[in-house]
Amino acid sequence: MSADPLNRAGTPQRGTTSQPPTGPQAGAIEVRRSARRRRTVSAYREGDRTVVLIPARMSEAEERRWVNVMLDKLAAQESRKRLGDAELAERAERLSAQYFGGRARPASVRWVTNQNTRWGSCTPAEGSIRLSHRLQGMPEYVVDYVLLHELAHLLVPGHGPRFWRLLEAYPRTERARGYLEGVVAAGRLPHLPGAGDE
């Protein structure tokens, strides 16, 4: 994802990497300045963080503005890529085959908008899995973990040792759980007033 701002004259103000001020959509953001980059600004996701590449001469104010522009562009791009129910069901089938030998076979897998206190749910008797719409736009490994968690309930209904042994096969279980715990914790933080809130 790249954009072409006006090339402004000036001297590089910092080293090659900086951390911009945090905002409501900031998350983990790394800004990399490059003396070779003259006009373009680009951004991409690298694991759990967003990397924004900017010209070294850009002022701090321009940096903040372009970071926000690029975050908005990435979010719009990712929202177009979100999985629909059919793709979610296909993904569940692939995950079941890869981690559970295909033994977990849901009758339905779909997004729902009425789950605001949990990430997913499963009704083993019906074979139905529902994922909260709040997961849409989160990293793929997080969605995969929640899908695997619900698929595991088709094989083991409770959260006993057998259930958790099933999830040990997924290498990003702890990382995904940490990510979700961070989202929950961030939701409990008080709103910090910004400049426009006065």
Short mmCIF file of C-alpha atoms in Angstrom, two decimals:
data_model
loop_
_atom_site.label_atom_id
_atom_site.label_comp_id
_atom_site.label_asym_id
_atom_site.label_seq_id
_atom_site.Cartn_x
_atom_site.Cartn_y
_atom_site.Cartn_z
CA MET A 1 0.00 0.00 0.00
CA SER A 2 1.65 3.27 -1.05
CA ALA A 3 0.81 6.91 -1.60
CA ASP A 4 2.69 9.83 -3.13
CA PRO A 5 2.76 12.94 -0.89
CA LEU A 6 4.41 16.16 -1.95
CA ASN A 7 8.16 16.00 -1.60
CA ARG A 8 9.02 18.70 0.93
CA ALA A 9 12.53 20.02 1.44
CA GLY A 10 14.11 19.67 4.84
CA THR A 11 16.68 17.70 6.74
CA PRO A 12 16.15 14.27 8.23
CA GLN A 13 15.00 14.79 11.80
CA ARG A 14 15.47 11.29 13.19
CA GLY A 15 17.06 7.93 12.61
CA THR A 16 15.56 5.23 10.44
CA THR A 17 12.88 4.08 12.89
CA SER A 18 10.49 6.04 15.10
CA GLN A 19 7.35 5.41 17.10
CA PRO A 20 4.54 7.88 16.38
CA PRO A 21 2.08 8.94 19.05
CA THR A 22 -0.64 6.40 19.67
CA GLY A 23 -4.22 6.99 18.62
CA PRO A 24 -7.48 5.06 18.63
CA GLN A 25 -6.46 2.84 15.71
CA ALA A 26 -2.72 2.89 16.23
CA GLY A 27 -1.85 -0.49 17.76
CA ALA A 28 1.80 -1.42 17.18
CA ILE A 29 3.16 0.96 14.55
CA GLU A 30 6.73 1.27 13.37
CA VAL A 31 7.71 4.21 11.19
CA ARG A 32 10.82 3.69 9.09
CA ARG A 33 12.49 6.72 7.53
CA SER A 34 14.61 6.33 4.41
CA ALA A 35 16.97 8.83 2.82
CA ARG A 36 16.52 7.00 -0.51
CA ARG A 37 12.75 7.38 -0.42
CA ARG A 38 11.88 10.74 -2.01
CA ARG A 39 8.14 10.97 -2.66
CA THR A 40 6.24 7.85 -1.69
CA VAL A 41 4.76 6.65 1.57
CA SER A 42 3.86 3.00 1.93
CA ALA A 43 2.55 0.72 4.66
CA TYR A 44 2.09 -2.97 5.28
CA ARG A 45 1.32 -5.41 8.07
CA GLU A 46 4.20 -7.39 9.53
CA GLY A 47 2.82 -9.87 12.04
CA ASP A 48 1.02 -7.90 14.75
CA ARG A 49 2.39 -4.52 13.77
CA THR A 50 2.02 -2.00 10.97
CA VAL A 51 5.15 -0.71 9.24
CA VAL A 52 4.94 2.71 7.58
CA LEU A 53 7.78 3.72 5.24
CA ILE A 54 8.30 7.46 4.75
CA PRO A 55 10.92 9.82 3.28
CA ALA A 56 13.59 10.84 5.83
CA ARG A 57 12.95 14.54 5.20
CA MET A 58 9.31 14.40 6.25
CA SER A 59 8.41 16.58 9.26
CA GLU A 60 6.89 15.07 12.40
CA ALA A 61 3.51 16.67 11.58
CA GLU A 62 3.58 15.17 8.06
CA GLU A 63 4.60 11.83 9.55
CA ARG A 64 1.58 11.82 11.89
CA ARG A 65 -0.77 12.79 9.06
CA TRP A 66 0.58 10.14 6.68
CA VAL A 67 0.55 7.42 9.34
CA ASN A 68 -3.17 8.10 9.85
CA VAL A 69 -3.81 8.17 6.09
CA MET A 70 -2.02 4.85 5.61
CA LEU A 71 -3.77 3.20 8.57
CA ASP A 72 -7.12 4.21 7.05
CA LYS A 73 -6.08 2.85 3.64
CA LEU A 74 -4.92 -0.47 5.10
CA ALA A 75 -8.12 -0.82 7.13
CA ALA A 76 -10.24 -0.17 4.02
CA GLN A 77 -8.19 -2.66 2.03
CA GLU A 78 -8.52 -5.32 4.74
CA SER A 79 -12.26 -4.79 5.14
CA ARG A 80 -12.67 -5.69 1.46
CA LYS A 81 -10.78 -8.94 2.10
CA ARG A 82 -12.91 -10.11 5.03
CA LEU A 83 -14.16 -13.63 4.86
CA GLY A 84 -17.80 -14.33 4.16
CA ASP A 85 -19.64 -17.29 5.69
CA ALA A 86 -18.76 -19.60 2.78
CA GLU A 87 -15.03 -18.78 3.03
CA LEU A 88 -15.22 -19.18 6.82
CA ALA A 89 -16.72 -22.69 6.40
CA GLU A 90 -13.97 -23.62 3.90
CA ARG A 91 -11.34 -22.35 6.30
CA ALA A 92 -12.84 -24.43 9.13
CA GLU A 93 -12.73 -27.51 6.91
CA ARG A 94 -9.05 -26.93 6.08
CA LEU A 95 -8.16 -26.34 9.74
CA SER A 96 -10.00 -29.50 10.81
CA ALA A 97 -8.11 -31.51 8.20
CA GLN A 98 -4.75 -30.00 9.16
CA TYR A 99 -5.01 -30.17 12.95
CA PHE A 100 -7.71 -32.73 13.78
CA GLY A 101 -7.39 -35.20 10.91
CA GLY A 102 -10.74 -34.00 9.51
CA ARG A 103 -12.65 -35.40 12.51
CA ALA A 104 -14.35 -32.09 13.39
CA ARG A 105 -17.11 -31.64 10.80
CA PRO A 106 -19.37 -28.66 11.46
CA ALA A 107 -22.80 -28.53 9.83
CA SER A 108 -22.56 -24.73 9.66
CA VAL A 109 -19.99 -22.02 10.29
CA ARG A 110 -21.01 -18.37 10.18
CA TRP A 111 -20.38 -14.85 11.43
CA VAL A 112 -22.89 -13.42 13.92
CA THR A 113 -23.38 -9.92 15.32
CA ASN A 114 -25.03 -10.89 18.61
CA GLN A 115 -21.90 -12.16 20.43
CA ASN A 116 -20.38 -9.23 22.23
CA THR A 117 -19.05 -11.02 25.31
CA ARG A 118 -17.39 -14.02 23.63
CA TRP A 119 -15.41 -14.61 20.47
CA GLY A 120 -17.18 -17.73 19.29
CA SER A 121 -19.64 -20.42 20.25
CA CYS A 122 -20.41 -23.98 19.27
CA THR A 123 -23.50 -26.16 19.63
CA PRO A 124 -22.08 -29.70 19.32
CA ALA A 125 -25.53 -31.34 19.08
CA GLU A 126 -26.30 -29.28 15.97
CA GLY A 127 -22.73 -29.05 14.68
CA SER A 128 -23.03 -25.28 14.40
CA ILE A 129 -20.21 -22.80 14.95
CA ARG A 130 -20.71 -19.06 15.24
CA LEU A 131 -17.91 -16.47 15.32
CA SER A 132 -18.32 -12.92 16.59
CA HIS A 133 -18.15 -10.24 13.91
CA ARG A 134 -15.65 -8.48 16.22
CA LEU A 135 -13.00 -10.93 14.93
CA GLN A 136 -13.32 -9.59 11.39
CA GLY A 137 -10.21 -7.64 10.50
CA MET A 138 -8.09 -9.30 13.21
CA PRO A 139 -4.97 -11.22 12.14
CA GLU A 140 -5.65 -14.53 10.39
CA TYR A 141 -3.91 -16.57 13.08
CA VAL A 142 -6.36 -15.17 15.67
CA VAL A 143 -9.42 -16.09 13.58
CA ASP A 144 -7.87 -19.53 12.95
CA TYR A 145 -7.36 -20.05 16.68
CA VAL A 146 -10.99 -19.19 17.50
CA LEU A 147 -12.19 -21.46 14.68
CA LEU A 148 -10.00 -24.29 15.98
CA HIS A 149 -11.26 -23.68 19.51
CA GLU A 150 -14.86 -24.09 18.36
CA LEU A 151 -13.99 -27.06 16.11
CA ALA A 152 -12.38 -28.74 19.12
CA HIS A 153 -15.73 -28.44 20.92
CA LEU A 154 -17.26 -30.69 18.27
CA LEU A 155 -14.83 -33.37 19.51
CA VAL A 156 -14.67 -32.51 23.23
CA PRO A 157 -17.60 -30.44 24.62
CA GLY A 158 -15.93 -29.01 27.78
CA HIS A 159 -12.66 -27.24 28.56
CA GLY A 160 -10.91 -30.14 30.26
CA PRO A 161 -7.38 -31.46 29.67
CA ARG A 162 -8.44 -33.44 26.55
CA PHE A 163 -9.82 -30.24 24.99
CA TRP A 164 -6.61 -28.24 25.60
CA ARG A 165 -4.45 -31.10 24.32
CA LEU A 166 -6.28 -30.83 21.00
CA LEU A 167 -5.37 -27.14 20.72
CA GLU A 168 -1.70 -27.80 21.51
CA ALA A 169 -1.34 -28.88 17.87
CA TYR A 170 -1.87 -25.27 16.73
CA PRO A 171 1.50 -23.51 17.13
CA ARG A 172 0.03 -20.03 17.59
CA THR A 173 -2.44 -20.85 20.38
CA GLU A 174 -0.65 -18.86 23.09
CA ARG A 175 0.03 -15.93 20.79
CA ALA A 176 -3.62 -15.76 19.67
CA ARG A 177 -4.87 -16.02 23.25
CA GLY A 178 -2.52 -13.19 24.23
CA TYR A 179 -3.77 -11.05 21.35
CA LEU A 180 -7.41 -11.57 22.38
CA GLU A 181 -6.59 -10.86 26.02
CA GLY A 182 -4.94 -7.62 24.90
CA VAL A 183 -8.04 -6.61 22.94
CA VAL A 184 -10.22 -7.26 26.00
CA ALA A 185 -7.83 -5.32 28.27
CA ALA A 186 -7.67 -2.39 25.83
CA GLY A 187 -11.47 -2.24 25.82
CA ARG A 188 -11.38 -1.62 29.57
CA LEU A 189 -8.98 1.33 29.35
CA PRO A 190 -10.49 4.75 29.99
CA HIS A 191 -10.92 7.07 27.01
CA LEU A 192 -8.09 9.60 26.95
CA PRO A 193 -9.34 12.98 25.76
CA GLY A 194 -7.77 14.22 22.55
CA ALA A 195 -7.19 17.75 21.35
CA GLY A 196 -10.66 17.94 19.77
CA ASP A 197 -12.53 16.71 22.86
CA GLU A 198 -12.50 19.97 24.80
#
